[in-house]
Amino acid sequence: MENTTEFTHNERSAKPSLSKNAFIYGLYTSLAMILMSLMFFALDMHLKTWPGYFSYVILIAGIVLAILNYRDRLNRGFISYSHGFQTGAIISAVVAVALAAYIYIYHTVINPEGVQQLLDLTQEKLAERGLSDDMIDQQIEMSAKFMKPGLMAIFSLIGQLIFGLIISLIVPLFLKKTDDSFSSTFPQQ
């Protein structure tokens, strides 16, 4: 008796879910960025500029890890450029929405004085640069128009999405790995 294994069409063509993988990594990345922000708030470093750069590192790491996970653990070691870009784009969208919601909650519930603190810091920096009181007042008045929690959330959403899409265009160039084998070119039916 011959022991043959027959695969149905669905078993052979079943592919791991790229979007599910990206969505999960998008949630992980969002959580890491939010926890980092809360940590800097707890350490009273939330008004400094340099801690914000860590969010870019976390986003890049999230996209890289998601692409590597999909390629190496879910897709037999292969991923095309387009699938890498799709992974990064989904992560970027999840992160952008999550952070926009977080920024709104942060500035309305967690730290409602934060906007005024930012305006005060801006005023100090303008005074250090030697601007006149009238010019400082004009700058602060203009800045205050854009420093509303809703607008800040919208600007964050757009900024995160743009940065994430740029990173999503670059990272797959280095992580793509295509299956050039004969069996992938002509799958058996």
PDB file of C-alpha atoms in Angstrom:
ATOM      1  CA  MET A   1       0.000   0.000   0.000  1.00  0.00           C
ATOM      2  CA  GLU A   2       1.229   3.340  -0.951  1.00  0.00           C
ATOM      3  CA  ASN A   3       1.066   6.137   1.587  1.00  0.00           C
ATOM      4  CA  THR A   4       0.193   9.205  -0.400  1.00  0.00           C
ATOM      5  CA  THR A   5      -0.979  12.414   1.032  1.00  0.00           C
ATOM      6  CA  GLU A   6      -3.398  14.412  -0.985  1.00  0.00           C
ATOM      7  CA  PHE A   7      -3.831  18.059  -0.321  1.00  0.00           C
ATOM      8  CA  THR A   8      -6.985  19.893  -1.098  1.00  0.00           C
ATOM      9  CA  HIS A   9      -6.792  23.159  -2.960  1.00  0.00           C
ATOM     10  CA  ASN A  10      -7.445  25.121   0.243  1.00  0.00           C
ATOM     11  CA  GLU A  11      -4.628  23.446   2.207  1.00  0.00           C
ATOM     12  CA  ARG A  12      -2.099  24.123  -0.527  1.00  0.00           C
ATOM     13  CA  SER A  13      -3.096  27.712  -1.208  1.00  0.00           C
ATOM     14  CA  ALA A  14      -3.697  28.773   2.388  1.00  0.00           C
ATOM     15  CA  LYS A  15      -1.444  31.739   3.066  1.00  0.00           C
ATOM     16  CA  PRO A  16      -0.806  33.302   6.414  1.00  0.00           C
ATOM     17  CA  SER A  17      -2.676  36.527   6.967  1.00  0.00           C
ATOM     18  CA  LEU A  18      -0.438  39.486   6.232  1.00  0.00           C
ATOM     19  CA  SER A  19      -3.024  41.957   7.482  1.00  0.00           C
ATOM     20  CA  LYS A  20      -3.569  40.096  10.774  1.00  0.00           C
ATOM     21  CA  ASN A  21       0.193  39.987  11.391  1.00  0.00           C
ATOM     22  CA  ALA A  22       0.523  43.710  10.599  1.00  0.00           C
ATOM     23  CA  PHE A  23      -2.491  44.657  12.716  1.00  0.00           C
ATOM     24  CA  ILE A  24      -1.136  42.781  15.739  1.00  0.00           C
ATOM     25  CA  TYR A  25       2.287  44.390  15.348  1.00  0.00           C
ATOM     26  CA  GLY A  26       0.578  47.752  14.891  1.00  0.00           C
ATOM     27  CA  LEU A  27      -1.127  47.286  18.253  1.00  0.00           C
ATOM     28  CA  TYR A  28       2.175  46.231  19.892  1.00  0.00           C
ATOM     29  CA  THR A  29       3.938  49.241  18.389  1.00  0.00           C
ATOM     30  CA  SER A  30       1.164  51.617  19.485  1.00  0.00           C
ATOM     31  CA  LEU A  31       1.261  50.223  23.005  1.00  0.00           C
ATOM     32  CA  ALA A  32       5.042  50.612  23.181  1.00  0.00           C
ATOM     33  CA  MET A  33       4.830  54.226  21.984  1.00  0.00           C
ATOM     34  CA  ILE A  34       2.059  55.099  24.442  1.00  0.00           C
ATOM     35  CA  LEU A  35       3.889  53.465  27.361  1.00  0.00           C
ATOM     36  CA  MET A  36       7.050  55.348  26.414  1.00  0.00           C
ATOM     37  CA  SER A  37       5.114  58.631  26.373  1.00  0.00           C
ATOM     38  CA  LEU A  38       3.586  57.911  29.772  1.00  0.00           C
ATOM     39  CA  MET A  39       7.016  57.006  31.151  1.00  0.00           C
ATOM     40  CA  PHE A  40       8.450  60.339  29.984  1.00  0.00           C
ATOM     41  CA  PHE A  41       5.429  62.113  31.500  1.00  0.00           C
ATOM     42  CA  ALA A  42       5.983  60.321  34.832  1.00  0.00           C
ATOM     43  CA  LEU A  43       9.674  61.282  34.725  1.00  0.00           C
ATOM     44  CA  ASP A  44       8.706  64.909  33.967  1.00  0.00           C
ATOM     45  CA  MET A  45      10.523  64.773  30.631  1.00  0.00           C
ATOM     46  CA  HIS A  46       7.426  65.267  28.462  1.00  0.00           C
ATOM     47  CA  LEU A  47       8.303  68.866  27.556  1.00  0.00           C
ATOM     48  CA  LYS A  48      11.734  68.004  26.223  1.00  0.00           C
ATOM     49  CA  THR A  49      12.174  67.469  22.478  1.00  0.00           C
ATOM     50  CA  TRP A  50      14.625  64.569  22.364  1.00  0.00           C
ATOM     51  CA  PRO A  51      12.369  61.873  23.946  1.00  0.00           C
ATOM     52  CA  GLY A  52      10.044  62.235  20.943  1.00  0.00           C
ATOM     53  CA  TYR A  53      12.706  60.729  18.704  1.00  0.00           C
ATOM     54  CA  PHE A  54      12.279  57.396  20.490  1.00  0.00           C
ATOM     55  CA  SER A  55       8.804  57.116  18.959  1.00  0.00           C
ATOM     56  CA  TYR A  56      10.403  57.025  15.499  1.00  0.00           C
ATOM     57  CA  VAL A  57      12.758  54.270  16.606  1.00  0.00           C
ATOM     58  CA  ILE A  58       9.831  52.276  18.021  1.00  0.00           C
ATOM     59  CA  LEU A  59       7.835  52.672  14.789  1.00  0.00           C
ATOM     60  CA  ILE A  60      10.782  51.553  12.647  1.00  0.00           C
ATOM     61  CA  ALA A  61      11.401  48.598  14.974  1.00  0.00           C
ATOM     62  CA  GLY A  62       7.711  47.618  14.847  1.00  0.00           C
ATOM     63  CA  ILE A  63       7.690  47.622  11.041  1.00  0.00           C
ATOM     64  CA  VAL A  64      10.971  45.691  10.822  1.00  0.00           C
ATOM     65  CA  LEU A  65       9.844  43.079  13.367  1.00  0.00           C
ATOM     66  CA  ALA A  66       6.470  42.599  11.668  1.00  0.00           C
ATOM     67  CA  ILE A  67       8.065  42.103   8.248  1.00  0.00           C
ATOM     68  CA  LEU A  68      10.629  39.673   9.679  1.00  0.00           C
ATOM     69  CA  ASN A  69       7.922  37.758  11.536  1.00  0.00           C
ATOM     70  CA  TYR A  70       5.785  37.436   8.425  1.00  0.00           C
ATOM     71  CA  ARG A  71       8.743  36.530   6.223  1.00  0.00           C
ATOM     72  CA  ASP A  72      10.570  34.103   8.501  1.00  0.00           C
ATOM     73  CA  ARG A  73       7.854  32.560  10.667  1.00  0.00           C
ATOM     74  CA  LEU A  74       4.686  32.737   8.593  1.00  0.00           C
ATOM     75  CA  ASN A  75       5.734  32.697   4.948  1.00  0.00           C
ATOM     76  CA  ARG A  76       8.570  30.141   4.674  1.00  0.00           C
ATOM     77  CA  GLY A  77      11.316  32.790   4.638  1.00  0.00           C
ATOM     78  CA  PHE A  78       9.996  34.881   1.745  1.00  0.00           C
ATOM     79  CA  ILE A  79       8.344  38.264   1.387  1.00  0.00           C
ATOM     80  CA  SER A  80       7.970  40.489  -1.651  1.00  0.00           C
ATOM     81  CA  TYR A  81       8.552  44.228  -1.609  1.00  0.00           C
ATOM     82  CA  SER A  82       4.829  44.897  -2.021  1.00  0.00           C
ATOM     83  CA  HIS A  83       3.909  42.652   0.913  1.00  0.00           C
ATOM     84  CA  GLY A  84       6.580  44.361   3.013  1.00  0.00           C
ATOM     85  CA  PHE A  85       5.150  47.746   2.084  1.00  0.00           C
ATOM     86  CA  GLN A  86       1.600  46.581   2.842  1.00  0.00           C
ATOM     87  CA  THR A  87       2.737  45.370   6.267  1.00  0.00           C
ATOM     88  CA  GLY A  88       4.338  48.725   7.027  1.00  0.00           C
ATOM     89  CA  ALA A  89       1.348  50.665   5.718  1.00  0.00           C
ATOM     90  CA  ILE A  90      -1.101  48.729   7.902  1.00  0.00           C
ATOM     91  CA  ILE A  91       1.119  49.194  10.959  1.00  0.00           C
ATOM     92  CA  SER A  92       1.431  52.906  10.179  1.00  0.00           C
ATOM     93  CA  ALA A  93      -2.341  53.277   9.920  1.00  0.00           C
ATOM     94  CA  VAL A  94      -2.971  51.411  13.193  1.00  0.00           C
ATOM     95  CA  VAL A  95      -0.291  53.433  14.994  1.00  0.00           C
ATOM     96  CA  ALA A  96      -1.535  56.740  13.551  1.00  0.00           C
ATOM     97  CA  VAL A  97      -5.110  56.120  14.701  1.00  0.00           C
ATOM     98  CA  ALA A  98      -4.070  54.805  18.130  1.00  0.00           C
ATOM     99  CA  LEU A  99      -1.698  57.708  18.780  1.00  0.00           C
ATOM    100  CA  ALA A 100      -4.215  60.299  17.600  1.00  0.00           C
ATOM    101  CA  ALA A 101      -6.718  58.904  20.110  1.00  0.00           C
ATOM    102  CA  TYR A 102      -4.024  58.803  22.801  1.00  0.00           C
ATOM    103  CA  ILE A 103      -2.940  62.410  22.149  1.00  0.00           C
ATOM    104  CA  TYR A 104      -6.516  63.601  22.452  1.00  0.00           C
ATOM    105  CA  ILE A 105      -6.995  61.680  25.718  1.00  0.00           C
ATOM    106  CA  TYR A 106      -3.584  62.797  26.985  1.00  0.00           C
ATOM    107  CA  HIS A 107      -4.325  66.490  26.478  1.00  0.00           C
ATOM    108  CA  THR A 108      -7.916  66.332  27.760  1.00  0.00           C
ATOM    109  CA  VAL A 109      -7.704  63.813  30.636  1.00  0.00           C
ATOM    110  CA  ILE A 110      -4.141  62.820  31.605  1.00  0.00           C
ATOM    111  CA  ASN A 111      -2.410  66.204  31.307  1.00  0.00           C
ATOM    112  CA  PRO A 112      -4.910  68.965  30.521  1.00  0.00           C
ATOM    113  CA  GLU A 113      -2.325  71.588  31.558  1.00  0.00           C
ATOM    114  CA  GLY A 114       0.072  70.244  28.941  1.00  0.00           C
ATOM    115  CA  VAL A 115      -0.961  72.659  26.201  1.00  0.00           C
ATOM    116  CA  GLN A 116      -0.435  75.660  28.481  1.00  0.00           C
ATOM    117  CA  GLN A 117       2.934  74.216  29.565  1.00  0.00           C
ATOM    118  CA  LEU A 118       3.956  73.962  25.909  1.00  0.00           C
ATOM    119  CA  LEU A 119       2.857  77.542  25.261  1.00  0.00           C
ATOM    120  CA  ASP A 120       4.808  78.757  28.311  1.00  0.00           C
ATOM    121  CA  LEU A 121       7.901  76.880  27.139  1.00  0.00           C
ATOM    122  CA  THR A 122       7.522  78.391  23.669  1.00  0.00           C
ATOM    123  CA  GLN A 123       7.227  81.851  25.193  1.00  0.00           C
ATOM    124  CA  GLU A 124      10.439  81.323  27.202  1.00  0.00           C
ATOM    125  CA  LYS A 125      12.361  80.152  24.133  1.00  0.00           C
ATOM    126  CA  LEU A 126      11.152  83.123  22.082  1.00  0.00           C
ATOM    127  CA  ALA A 127      12.203  85.510  24.859  1.00  0.00           C
ATOM    128  CA  GLU A 128      15.657  83.863  24.963  1.00  0.00           C
ATOM    129  CA  ARG A 129      16.007  84.571  21.242  1.00  0.00           C
ATOM    130  CA  GLY A 130      15.496  88.270  21.970  1.00  0.00           C
ATOM    131  CA  LEU A 131      12.101  88.803  20.338  1.00  0.00           C
ATOM    132  CA  SER A 132      10.033  91.792  21.447  1.00  0.00           C
ATOM    133  CA  ASP A 133       7.021  91.280  23.709  1.00  0.00           C
ATOM    134  CA  ASP A 134       4.659  92.125  20.840  1.00  0.00           C
ATOM    135  CA  MET A 135       6.255  89.548  18.553  1.00  0.00           C
ATOM    136  CA  ILE A 136       6.181  86.932  21.322  1.00  0.00           C
ATOM    137  CA  ASP A 137       2.497  87.632  21.974  1.00  0.00           C
ATOM    138  CA  GLN A 138       1.723  87.277  18.250  1.00  0.00           C
ATOM    139  CA  GLN A 139       3.618  83.970  18.055  1.00  0.00           C
ATOM    140  CA  ILE A 140       1.915  82.592  21.167  1.00  0.00           C
ATOM    141  CA  GLU A 141      -1.491  83.699  19.914  1.00  0.00           C
ATOM    142  CA  MET A 142      -0.882  81.944  16.588  1.00  0.00           C
ATOM    143  CA  SER A 143       0.490  78.805  18.283  1.00  0.00           C
ATOM    144  CA  ALA A 144      -2.475  78.650  20.666  1.00  0.00           C
ATOM    145  CA  LYS A 145      -4.857  78.424  17.701  1.00  0.00           C
ATOM    146  CA  PHE A 146      -3.221  75.161  16.614  1.00  0.00           C
ATOM    147  CA  MET A 147      -2.609  73.708  20.075  1.00  0.00           C
ATOM    148  CA  LYS A 148      -6.090  72.395  20.680  1.00  0.00           C
ATOM    149  CA  PRO A 149      -6.335  68.679  21.584  1.00  0.00           C
ATOM    150  CA  GLY A 150      -8.481  67.851  18.553  1.00  0.00           C
ATOM    151  CA  LEU A 151      -6.181  69.606  16.103  1.00  0.00           C
ATOM    152  CA  MET A 152      -3.096  68.120  17.743  1.00  0.00           C
ATOM    153  CA  ALA A 153      -4.623  64.649  17.343  1.00  0.00           C
ATOM    154  CA  ILE A 154      -5.361  65.298  13.654  1.00  0.00           C
ATOM    155  CA  PHE A 155      -1.843  66.630  13.021  1.00  0.00           C
ATOM    156  CA  SER A 156      -0.411  63.605  14.839  1.00  0.00           C
ATOM    157  CA  LEU A 157      -2.512  61.240  12.722  1.00  0.00           C
ATOM    158  CA  ILE A 158      -1.319  62.845   9.487  1.00  0.00           C
ATOM    159  CA  GLY A 159       2.310  63.105  10.597  1.00  0.00           C
ATOM    160  CA  GLN A 160       2.535  59.521  11.853  1.00  0.00           C
ATOM    161  CA  LEU A 161       0.884  58.224   8.712  1.00  0.00           C
ATOM    162  CA  ILE A 162       3.251  60.114   6.400  1.00  0.00           C
ATOM    163  CA  PHE A 163       6.367  59.129   8.360  1.00  0.00           C
ATOM    164  CA  GLY A 164       5.164  55.516   8.596  1.00  0.00           C
ATOM    165  CA  LEU A 165       4.510  55.305   4.862  1.00  0.00           C
ATOM    166  CA  ILE A 166       7.966  56.696   4.090  1.00  0.00           C
ATOM    167  CA  ILE A 167       9.538  54.096   6.385  1.00  0.00           C
ATOM    168  CA  SER A 168       7.301  51.447   4.792  1.00  0.00           C
ATOM    169  CA  LEU A 169       8.727  52.346   1.394  1.00  0.00           C
ATOM    170  CA  ILE A 170      12.326  52.002   2.604  1.00  0.00           C
ATOM    171  CA  VAL A 171      12.399  49.031   5.013  1.00  0.00           C
ATOM    172  CA  PRO A 172      11.132  46.366   2.556  1.00  0.00           C
ATOM    173  CA  LEU A 173      13.993  47.201   0.203  1.00  0.00           C
ATOM    174  CA  PHE A 174      16.343  45.619   2.740  1.00  0.00           C
ATOM    175  CA  LEU A 175      14.102  42.819   4.017  1.00  0.00           C
ATOM    176  CA  LYS A 176      12.465  41.476   0.855  1.00  0.00           C
ATOM    177  CA  LYS A 177      13.321  37.935  -0.089  1.00  0.00           C
ATOM    178  CA  THR A 178      11.594  36.360  -3.050  1.00  0.00           C
ATOM    179  CA  ASP A 179      11.130  32.676  -3.739  1.00  0.00           C
ATOM    180  CA  ASP A 180      12.767  32.097  -7.109  1.00  0.00           C
ATOM    181  CA  SER A 181      12.465  28.328  -6.995  1.00  0.00           C
ATOM    182  CA  PHE A 182      10.871  26.410  -9.807  1.00  0.00           C
ATOM    183  CA  SER A 183       8.084  25.116  -7.557  1.00  0.00           C
ATOM    184  CA  SER A 184       6.993  28.641  -6.615  1.00  0.00           C
ATOM    185  CA  THR A 185       6.883  29.695 -10.248  1.00  0.00           C
ATOM    186  CA  PHE A 186       4.799  26.711 -11.351  1.00  0.00           C
ATOM    187  CA  PRO A 187       2.760  25.439  -8.403  1.00  0.00           C
ATOM    188  CA  GLN A 188       1.269  22.001  -8.819  1.00  0.00           C
ATOM    189  CA  GLN A 189      -2.462  21.917  -9.313  1.00  0.00           C
TER     190      GLN A 189
END
